Tab-separated table of N, CA and C in Angstrom:
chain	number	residue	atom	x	y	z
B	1	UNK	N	-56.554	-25.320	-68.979
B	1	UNK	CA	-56.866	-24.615	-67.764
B	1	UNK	C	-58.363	-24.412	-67.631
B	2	UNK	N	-59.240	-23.933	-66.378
B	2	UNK	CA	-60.237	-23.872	-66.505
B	2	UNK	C	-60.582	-23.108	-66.837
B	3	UNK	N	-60.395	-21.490	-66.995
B	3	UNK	CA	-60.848	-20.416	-67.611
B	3	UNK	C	-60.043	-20.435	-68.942
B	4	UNK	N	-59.229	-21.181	-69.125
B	4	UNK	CA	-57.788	-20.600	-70.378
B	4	UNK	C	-57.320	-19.400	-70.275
B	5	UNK	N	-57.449	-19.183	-69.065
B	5	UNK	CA	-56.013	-18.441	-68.480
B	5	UNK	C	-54.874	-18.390	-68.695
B	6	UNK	N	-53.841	-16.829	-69.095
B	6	UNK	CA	-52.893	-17.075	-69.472
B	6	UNK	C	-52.114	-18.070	-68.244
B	7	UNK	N	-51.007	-18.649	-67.844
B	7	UNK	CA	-50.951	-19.566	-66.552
B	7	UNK	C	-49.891	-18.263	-66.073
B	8	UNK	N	-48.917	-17.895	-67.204
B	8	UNK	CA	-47.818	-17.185	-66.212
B	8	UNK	C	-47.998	-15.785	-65.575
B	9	UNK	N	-47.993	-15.877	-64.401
B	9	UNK	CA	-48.014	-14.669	-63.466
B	9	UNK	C	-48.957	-15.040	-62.582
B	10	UNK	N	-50.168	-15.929	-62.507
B	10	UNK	CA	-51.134	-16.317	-61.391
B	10	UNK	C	-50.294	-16.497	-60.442
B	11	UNK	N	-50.912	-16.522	-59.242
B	11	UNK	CA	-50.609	-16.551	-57.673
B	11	UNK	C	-51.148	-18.138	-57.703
B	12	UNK	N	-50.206	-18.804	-56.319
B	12	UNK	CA	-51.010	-20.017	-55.924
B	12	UNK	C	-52.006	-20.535	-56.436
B	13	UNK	N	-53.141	-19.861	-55.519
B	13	UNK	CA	-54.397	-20.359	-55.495
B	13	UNK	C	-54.909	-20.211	-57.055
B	14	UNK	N	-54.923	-19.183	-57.873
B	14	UNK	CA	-55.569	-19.232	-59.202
B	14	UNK	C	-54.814	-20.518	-60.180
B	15	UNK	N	-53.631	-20.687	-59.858
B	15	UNK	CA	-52.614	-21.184	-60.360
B	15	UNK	C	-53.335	-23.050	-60.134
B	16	UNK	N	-53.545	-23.193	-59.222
B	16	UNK	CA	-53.802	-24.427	-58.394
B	16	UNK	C	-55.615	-24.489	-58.900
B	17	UNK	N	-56.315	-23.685	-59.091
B	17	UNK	CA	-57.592	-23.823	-59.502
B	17	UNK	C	-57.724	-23.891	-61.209
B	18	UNK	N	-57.002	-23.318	-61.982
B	18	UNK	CA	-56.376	-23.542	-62.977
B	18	UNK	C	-56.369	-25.036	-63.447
B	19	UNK	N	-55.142	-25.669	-63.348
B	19	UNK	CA	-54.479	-27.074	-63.008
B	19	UNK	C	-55.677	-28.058	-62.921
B	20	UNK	N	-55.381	-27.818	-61.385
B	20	UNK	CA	-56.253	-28.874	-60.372
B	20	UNK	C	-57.888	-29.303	-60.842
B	21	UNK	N	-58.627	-27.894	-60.553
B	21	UNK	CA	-59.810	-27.608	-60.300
B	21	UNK	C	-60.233	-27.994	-62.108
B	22	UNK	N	-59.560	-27.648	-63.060
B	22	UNK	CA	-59.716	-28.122	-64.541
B	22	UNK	C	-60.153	-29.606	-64.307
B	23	UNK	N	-58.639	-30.040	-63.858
B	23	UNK	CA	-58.494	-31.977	-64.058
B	23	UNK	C	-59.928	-32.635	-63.406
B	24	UNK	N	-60.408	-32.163	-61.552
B	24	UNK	CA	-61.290	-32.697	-61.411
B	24	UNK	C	-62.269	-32.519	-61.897
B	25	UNK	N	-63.116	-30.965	-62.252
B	25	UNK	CA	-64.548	-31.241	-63.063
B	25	UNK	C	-64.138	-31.965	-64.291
B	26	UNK	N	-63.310	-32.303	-64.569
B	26	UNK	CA	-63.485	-32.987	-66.571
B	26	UNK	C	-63.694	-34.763	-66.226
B	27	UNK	N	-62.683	-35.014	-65.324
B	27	UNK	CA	-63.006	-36.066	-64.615
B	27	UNK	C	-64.555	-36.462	-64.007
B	28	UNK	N	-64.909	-35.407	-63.543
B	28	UNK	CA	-66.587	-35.864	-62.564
B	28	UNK	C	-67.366	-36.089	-63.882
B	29	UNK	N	-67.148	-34.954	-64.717
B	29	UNK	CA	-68.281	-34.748	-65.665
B	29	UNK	C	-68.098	-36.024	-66.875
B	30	UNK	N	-66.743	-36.110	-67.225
B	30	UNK	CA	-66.402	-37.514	-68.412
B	30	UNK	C	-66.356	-38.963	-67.709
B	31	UNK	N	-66.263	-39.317	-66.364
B	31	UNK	CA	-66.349	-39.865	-66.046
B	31	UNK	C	-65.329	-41.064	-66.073
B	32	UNK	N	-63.910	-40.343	-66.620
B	32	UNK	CA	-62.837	-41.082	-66.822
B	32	UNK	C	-61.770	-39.920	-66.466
B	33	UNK	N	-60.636	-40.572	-66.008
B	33	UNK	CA	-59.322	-40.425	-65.893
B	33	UNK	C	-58.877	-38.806	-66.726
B	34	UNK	N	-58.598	-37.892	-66.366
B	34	UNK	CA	-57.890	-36.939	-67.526
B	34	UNK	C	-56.471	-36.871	-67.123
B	35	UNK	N	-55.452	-37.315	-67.642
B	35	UNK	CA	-53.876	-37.401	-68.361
B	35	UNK	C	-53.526	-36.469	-68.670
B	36	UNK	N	-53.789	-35.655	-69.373
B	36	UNK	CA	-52.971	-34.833	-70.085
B	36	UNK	C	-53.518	-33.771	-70.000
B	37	UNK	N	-52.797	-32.293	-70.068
B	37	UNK	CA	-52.522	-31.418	-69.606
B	37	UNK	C	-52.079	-30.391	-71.209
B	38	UNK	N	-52.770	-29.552	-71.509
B	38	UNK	CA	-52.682	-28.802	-72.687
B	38	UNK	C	-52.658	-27.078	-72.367
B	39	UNK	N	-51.257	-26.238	-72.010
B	39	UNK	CA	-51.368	-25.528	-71.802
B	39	UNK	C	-51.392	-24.334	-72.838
B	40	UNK	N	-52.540	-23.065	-71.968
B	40	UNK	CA	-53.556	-22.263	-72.939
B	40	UNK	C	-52.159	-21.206	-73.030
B	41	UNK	N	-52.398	-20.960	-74.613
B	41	UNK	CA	-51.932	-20.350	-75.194
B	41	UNK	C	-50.012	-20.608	-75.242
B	42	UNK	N	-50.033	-21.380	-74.976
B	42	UNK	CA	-48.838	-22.150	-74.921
B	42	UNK	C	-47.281	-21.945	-74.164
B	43	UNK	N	-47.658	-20.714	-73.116
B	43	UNK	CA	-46.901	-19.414	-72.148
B	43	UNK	C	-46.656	-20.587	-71.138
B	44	UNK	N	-45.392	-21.239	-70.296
B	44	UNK	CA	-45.064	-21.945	-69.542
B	44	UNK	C	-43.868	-21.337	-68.921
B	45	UNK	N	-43.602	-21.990	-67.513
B	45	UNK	CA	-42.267	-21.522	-66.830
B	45	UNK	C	-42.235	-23.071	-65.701
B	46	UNK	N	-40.954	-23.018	-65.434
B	46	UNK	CA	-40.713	-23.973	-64.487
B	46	UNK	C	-42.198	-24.710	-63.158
B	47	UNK	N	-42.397	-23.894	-62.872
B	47	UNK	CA	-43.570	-23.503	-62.056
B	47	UNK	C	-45.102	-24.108	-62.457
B	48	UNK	N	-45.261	-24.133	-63.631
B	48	UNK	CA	-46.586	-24.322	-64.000
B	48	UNK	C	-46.083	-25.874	-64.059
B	49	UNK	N	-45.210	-25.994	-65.076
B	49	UNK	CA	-45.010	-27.635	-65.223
B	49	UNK	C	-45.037	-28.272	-63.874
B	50	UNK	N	-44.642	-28.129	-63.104
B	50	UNK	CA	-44.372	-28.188	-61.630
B	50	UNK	C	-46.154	-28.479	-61.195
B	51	UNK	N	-46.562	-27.627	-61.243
B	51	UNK	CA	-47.993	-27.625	-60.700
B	51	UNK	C	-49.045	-28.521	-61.602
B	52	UNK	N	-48.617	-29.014	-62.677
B	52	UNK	CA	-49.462	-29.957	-63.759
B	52	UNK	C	-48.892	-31.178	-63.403
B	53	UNK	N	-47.484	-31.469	-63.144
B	53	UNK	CA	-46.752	-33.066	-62.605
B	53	UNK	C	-47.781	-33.170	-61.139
B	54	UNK	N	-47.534	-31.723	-60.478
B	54	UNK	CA	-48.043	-32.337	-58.874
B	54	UNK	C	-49.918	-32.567	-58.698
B	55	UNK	N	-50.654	-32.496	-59.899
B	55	UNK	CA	-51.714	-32.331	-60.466
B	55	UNK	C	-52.142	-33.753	-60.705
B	56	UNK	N	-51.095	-34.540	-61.331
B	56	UNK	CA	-51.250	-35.931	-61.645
B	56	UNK	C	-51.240	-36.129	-62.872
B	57	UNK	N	-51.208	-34.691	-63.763
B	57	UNK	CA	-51.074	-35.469	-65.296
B	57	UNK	C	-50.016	-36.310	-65.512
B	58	UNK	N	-50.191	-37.314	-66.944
B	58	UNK	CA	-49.073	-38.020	-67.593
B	58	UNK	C	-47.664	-36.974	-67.955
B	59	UNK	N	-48.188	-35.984	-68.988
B	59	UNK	CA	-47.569	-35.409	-70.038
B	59	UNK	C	-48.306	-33.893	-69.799
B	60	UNK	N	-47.552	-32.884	-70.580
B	60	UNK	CA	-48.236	-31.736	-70.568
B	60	UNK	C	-47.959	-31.089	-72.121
B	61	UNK	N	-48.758	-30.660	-72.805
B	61	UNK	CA	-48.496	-29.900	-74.421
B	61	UNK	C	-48.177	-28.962	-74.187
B	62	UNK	N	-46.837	-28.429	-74.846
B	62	UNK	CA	-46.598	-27.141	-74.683
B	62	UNK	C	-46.943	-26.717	-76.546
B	63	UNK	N	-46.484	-25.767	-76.566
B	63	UNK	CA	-46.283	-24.933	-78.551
B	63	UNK	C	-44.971	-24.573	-78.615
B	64	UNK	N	-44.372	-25.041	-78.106
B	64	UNK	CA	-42.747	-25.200	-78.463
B	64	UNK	C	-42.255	-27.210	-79.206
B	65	UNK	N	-42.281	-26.722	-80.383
B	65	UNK	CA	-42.351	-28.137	-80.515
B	65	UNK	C	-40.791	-28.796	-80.346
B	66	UNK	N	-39.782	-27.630	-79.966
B	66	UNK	CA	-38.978	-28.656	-79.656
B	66	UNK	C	-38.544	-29.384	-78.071
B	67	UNK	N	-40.196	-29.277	-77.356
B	67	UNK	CA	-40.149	-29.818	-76.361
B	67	UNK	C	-39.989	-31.333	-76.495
B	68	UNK	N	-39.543	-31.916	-75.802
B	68	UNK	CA	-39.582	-33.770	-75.952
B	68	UNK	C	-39.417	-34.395	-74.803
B	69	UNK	N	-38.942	-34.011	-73.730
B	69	UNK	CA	-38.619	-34.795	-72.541
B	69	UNK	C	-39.434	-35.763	-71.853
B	70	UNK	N	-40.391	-36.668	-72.454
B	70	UNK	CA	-41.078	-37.412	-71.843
B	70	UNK	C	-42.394	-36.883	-71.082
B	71	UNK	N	-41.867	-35.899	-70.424
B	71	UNK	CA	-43.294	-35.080	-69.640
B	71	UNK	C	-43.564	-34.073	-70.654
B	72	UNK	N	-42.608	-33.147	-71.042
B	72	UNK	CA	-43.261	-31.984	-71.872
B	72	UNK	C	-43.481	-32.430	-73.409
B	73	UNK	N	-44.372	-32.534	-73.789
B	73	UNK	CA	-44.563	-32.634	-75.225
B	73	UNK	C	-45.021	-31.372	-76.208
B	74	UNK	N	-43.852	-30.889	-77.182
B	74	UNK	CA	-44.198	-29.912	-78.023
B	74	UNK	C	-45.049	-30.473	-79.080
B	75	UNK	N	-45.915	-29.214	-79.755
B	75	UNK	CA	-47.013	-29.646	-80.514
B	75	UNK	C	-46.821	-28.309	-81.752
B	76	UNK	N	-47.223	-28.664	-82.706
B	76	UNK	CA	-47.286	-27.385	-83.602
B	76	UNK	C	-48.476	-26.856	-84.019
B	77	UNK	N	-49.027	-25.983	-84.635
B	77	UNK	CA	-49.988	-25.347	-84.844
B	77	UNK	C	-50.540	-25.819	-86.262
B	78	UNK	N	-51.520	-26.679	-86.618
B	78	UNK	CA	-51.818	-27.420	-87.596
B	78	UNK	C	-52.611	-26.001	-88.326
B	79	UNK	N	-51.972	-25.433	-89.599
B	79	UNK	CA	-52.706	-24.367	-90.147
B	79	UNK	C	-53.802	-24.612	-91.028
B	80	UNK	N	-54.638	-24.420	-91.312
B	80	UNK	CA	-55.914	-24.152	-91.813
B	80	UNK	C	-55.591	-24.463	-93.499
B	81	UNK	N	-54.350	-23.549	-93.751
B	81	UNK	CA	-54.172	-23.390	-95.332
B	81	UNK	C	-53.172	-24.404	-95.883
B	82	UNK	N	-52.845	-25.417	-94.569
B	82	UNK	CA	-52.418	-26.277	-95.202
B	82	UNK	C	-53.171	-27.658	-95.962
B	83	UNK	N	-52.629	-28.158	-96.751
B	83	UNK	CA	-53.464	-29.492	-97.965
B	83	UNK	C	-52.824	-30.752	-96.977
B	84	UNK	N	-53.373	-31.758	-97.251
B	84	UNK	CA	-52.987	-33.357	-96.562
B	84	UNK	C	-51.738	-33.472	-97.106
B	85	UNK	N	-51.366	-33.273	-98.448
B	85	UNK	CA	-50.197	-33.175	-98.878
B	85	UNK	C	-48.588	-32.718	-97.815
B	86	UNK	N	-48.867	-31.036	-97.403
B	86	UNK	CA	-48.766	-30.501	-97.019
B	86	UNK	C	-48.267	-30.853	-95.680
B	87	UNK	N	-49.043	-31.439	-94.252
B	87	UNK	CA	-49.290	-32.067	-93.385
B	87	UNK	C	-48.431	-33.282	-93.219
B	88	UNK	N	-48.451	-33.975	-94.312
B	88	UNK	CA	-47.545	-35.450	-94.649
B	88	UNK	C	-46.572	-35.273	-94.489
B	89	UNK	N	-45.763	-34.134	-95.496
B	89	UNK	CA	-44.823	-33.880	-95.342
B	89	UNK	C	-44.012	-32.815	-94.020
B	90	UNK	N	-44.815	-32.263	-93.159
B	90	UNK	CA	-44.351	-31.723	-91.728
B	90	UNK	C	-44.450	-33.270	-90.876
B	91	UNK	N	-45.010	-34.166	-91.077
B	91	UNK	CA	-45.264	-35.302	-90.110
B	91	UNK	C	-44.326	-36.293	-90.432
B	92	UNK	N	-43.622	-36.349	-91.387
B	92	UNK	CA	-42.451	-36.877	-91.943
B	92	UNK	C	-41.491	-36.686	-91.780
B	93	UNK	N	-41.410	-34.765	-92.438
B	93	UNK	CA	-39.574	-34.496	-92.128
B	93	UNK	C	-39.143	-32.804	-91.276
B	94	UNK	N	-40.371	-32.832	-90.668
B	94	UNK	CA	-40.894	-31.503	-90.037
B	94	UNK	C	-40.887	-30.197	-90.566
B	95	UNK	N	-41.033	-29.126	-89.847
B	95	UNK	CA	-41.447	-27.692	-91.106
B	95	UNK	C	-40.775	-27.438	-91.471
B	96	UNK	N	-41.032	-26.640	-92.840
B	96	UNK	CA	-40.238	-26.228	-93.481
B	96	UNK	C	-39.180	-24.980	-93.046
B	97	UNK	N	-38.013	-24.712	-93.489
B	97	UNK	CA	-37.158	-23.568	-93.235
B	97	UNK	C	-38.066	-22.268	-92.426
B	98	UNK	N	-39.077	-21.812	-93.640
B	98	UNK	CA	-39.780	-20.919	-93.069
B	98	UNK	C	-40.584	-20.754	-92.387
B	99	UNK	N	-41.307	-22.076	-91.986
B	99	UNK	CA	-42.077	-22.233	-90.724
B	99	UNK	C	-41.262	-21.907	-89.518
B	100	UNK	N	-40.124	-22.701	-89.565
B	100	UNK	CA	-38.988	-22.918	-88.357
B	100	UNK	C	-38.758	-21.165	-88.074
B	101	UNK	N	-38.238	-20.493	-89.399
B	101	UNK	CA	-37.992	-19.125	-89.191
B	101	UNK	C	-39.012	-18.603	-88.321
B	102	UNK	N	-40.174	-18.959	-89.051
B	102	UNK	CA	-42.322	-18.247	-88.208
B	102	UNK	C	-41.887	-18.295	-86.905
B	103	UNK	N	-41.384	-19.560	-86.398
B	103	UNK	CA	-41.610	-19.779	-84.894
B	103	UNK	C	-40.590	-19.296	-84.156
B	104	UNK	N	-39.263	-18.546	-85.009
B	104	UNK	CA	-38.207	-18.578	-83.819
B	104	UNK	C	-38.890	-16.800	-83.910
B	105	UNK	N	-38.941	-16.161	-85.123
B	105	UNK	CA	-39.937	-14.579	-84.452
B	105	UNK	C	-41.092	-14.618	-83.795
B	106	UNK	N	-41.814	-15.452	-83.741
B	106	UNK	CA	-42.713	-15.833	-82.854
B	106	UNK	C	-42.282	-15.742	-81.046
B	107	UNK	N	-41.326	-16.758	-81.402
B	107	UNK	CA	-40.787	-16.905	-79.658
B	107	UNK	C	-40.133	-15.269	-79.733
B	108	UNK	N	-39.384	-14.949	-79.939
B	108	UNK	CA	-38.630	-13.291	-79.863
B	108	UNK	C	-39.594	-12.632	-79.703
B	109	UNK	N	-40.492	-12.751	-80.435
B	109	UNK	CA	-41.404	-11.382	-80.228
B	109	UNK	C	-42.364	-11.617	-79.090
B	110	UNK	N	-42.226	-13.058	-78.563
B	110	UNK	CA	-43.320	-12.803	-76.765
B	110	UNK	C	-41.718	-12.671	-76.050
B	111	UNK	N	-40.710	-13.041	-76.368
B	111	UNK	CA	-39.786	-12.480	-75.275
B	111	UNK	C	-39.360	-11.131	-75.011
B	112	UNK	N	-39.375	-10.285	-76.534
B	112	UNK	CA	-39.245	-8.636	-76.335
B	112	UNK	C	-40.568	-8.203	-75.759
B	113	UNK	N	-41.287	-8.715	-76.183
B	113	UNK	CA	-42.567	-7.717	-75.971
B	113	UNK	C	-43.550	-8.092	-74.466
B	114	UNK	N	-43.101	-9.645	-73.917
B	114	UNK	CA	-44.287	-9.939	-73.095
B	114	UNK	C	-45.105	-10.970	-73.074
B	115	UNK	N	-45.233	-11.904	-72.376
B	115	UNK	CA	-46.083	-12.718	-72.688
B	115	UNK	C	-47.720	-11.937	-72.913
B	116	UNK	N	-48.477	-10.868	-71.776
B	116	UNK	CA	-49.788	-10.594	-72.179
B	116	UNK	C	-49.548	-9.773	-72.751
B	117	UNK	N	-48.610	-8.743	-73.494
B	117	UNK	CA	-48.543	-7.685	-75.150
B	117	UNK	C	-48.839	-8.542	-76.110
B	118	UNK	N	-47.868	-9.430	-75.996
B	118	UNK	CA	-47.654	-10.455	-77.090
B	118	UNK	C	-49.178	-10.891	-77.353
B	119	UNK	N	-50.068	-11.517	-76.638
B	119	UNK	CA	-51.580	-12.048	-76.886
B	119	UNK	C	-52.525	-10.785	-76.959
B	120	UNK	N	-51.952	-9.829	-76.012
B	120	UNK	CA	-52.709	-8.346	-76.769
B	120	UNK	C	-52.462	-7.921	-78.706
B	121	UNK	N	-51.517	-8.040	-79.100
B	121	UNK	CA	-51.218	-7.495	-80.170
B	121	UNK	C	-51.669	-8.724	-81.132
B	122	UNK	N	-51.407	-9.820	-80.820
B	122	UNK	CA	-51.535	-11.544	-81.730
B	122	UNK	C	-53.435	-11.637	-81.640
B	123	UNK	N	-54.593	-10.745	-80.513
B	123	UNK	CA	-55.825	-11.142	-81.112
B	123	UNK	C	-56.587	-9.779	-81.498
B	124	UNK	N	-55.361	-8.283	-81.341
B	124	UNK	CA	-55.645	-8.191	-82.373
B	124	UNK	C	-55.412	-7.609	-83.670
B	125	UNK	N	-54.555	-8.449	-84.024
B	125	UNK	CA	-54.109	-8.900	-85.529
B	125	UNK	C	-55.241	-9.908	-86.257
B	126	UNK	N	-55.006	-11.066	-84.690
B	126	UNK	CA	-56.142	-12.130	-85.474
B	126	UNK	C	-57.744	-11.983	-85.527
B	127	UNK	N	-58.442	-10.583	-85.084
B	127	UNK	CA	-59.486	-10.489	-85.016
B	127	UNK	C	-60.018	-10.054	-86.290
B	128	UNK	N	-61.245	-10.176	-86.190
B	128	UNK	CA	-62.078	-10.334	-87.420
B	128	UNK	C	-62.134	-8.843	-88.293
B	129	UNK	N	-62.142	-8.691	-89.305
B	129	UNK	CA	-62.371	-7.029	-89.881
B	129	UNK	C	-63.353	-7.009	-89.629
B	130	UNK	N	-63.900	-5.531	-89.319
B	130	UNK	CA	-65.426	-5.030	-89.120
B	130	UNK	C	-65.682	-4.264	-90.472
């Protein structure tokens, strides 16, 4: 998106400047084609996909990796503390039990709580100690 805006809850026009207004400056400025579509923070609904197909992307990334349908492509969160080792083996035979567990409280806890609680409470957890 162009600000990395959460996408769900914008109106139209932010919604459409978002999308749209992203694809053409990356285009003017790279001077090639932009395809694909990587949505921020990984919060989607019928609607946005909707507005990224009518946008012209190929494909769109969601963080649900058990997206697959040709247009939506799920992606996972490549962690920091993982080794190449590590990596090989999610790219092989996918995560482990307890990753899978990580992600289904993950999804529960933006569905009890909210998509913007959920990124309220997740930066800050993930923010830096002072």
């Amino acid at each position: 998106g162009l600000t990395h805006k959460i996408l769900v809850g914008l109106d139209y026009r932010e919604l459409n400047c978002e999308v749209q207004m992203s694809k053409e400056l990356m285009e003017e400025n790279l001077k090639t084609p932009v395809e694909y579509f990587s949505i921020p923070y990984g919060h989607y609904n019928r609607r946005i996909i909707d507005k990224v197909r009518e946008a012209g992307y190929k494909a769109v990334f969601t963080s649900n990796p058990r997206d697959n349908d040709g247009f939506k492509l799920g992606r996972i969160a490549v962690r920091g503390s993982w080794n190449f080792s590590h990596f090989k083996a999610v790219i092989n035979y996918g995560l482990s039990f307890q990753e899978r567990i990580d992600i289904l409280a993950r999804d529960l806890s933006k569905r009890l709580l909210g998509i913007r609680h959920y990124n309220v409470l997740r930066e800050r957890i993930l923010a830096p100690k002072k």
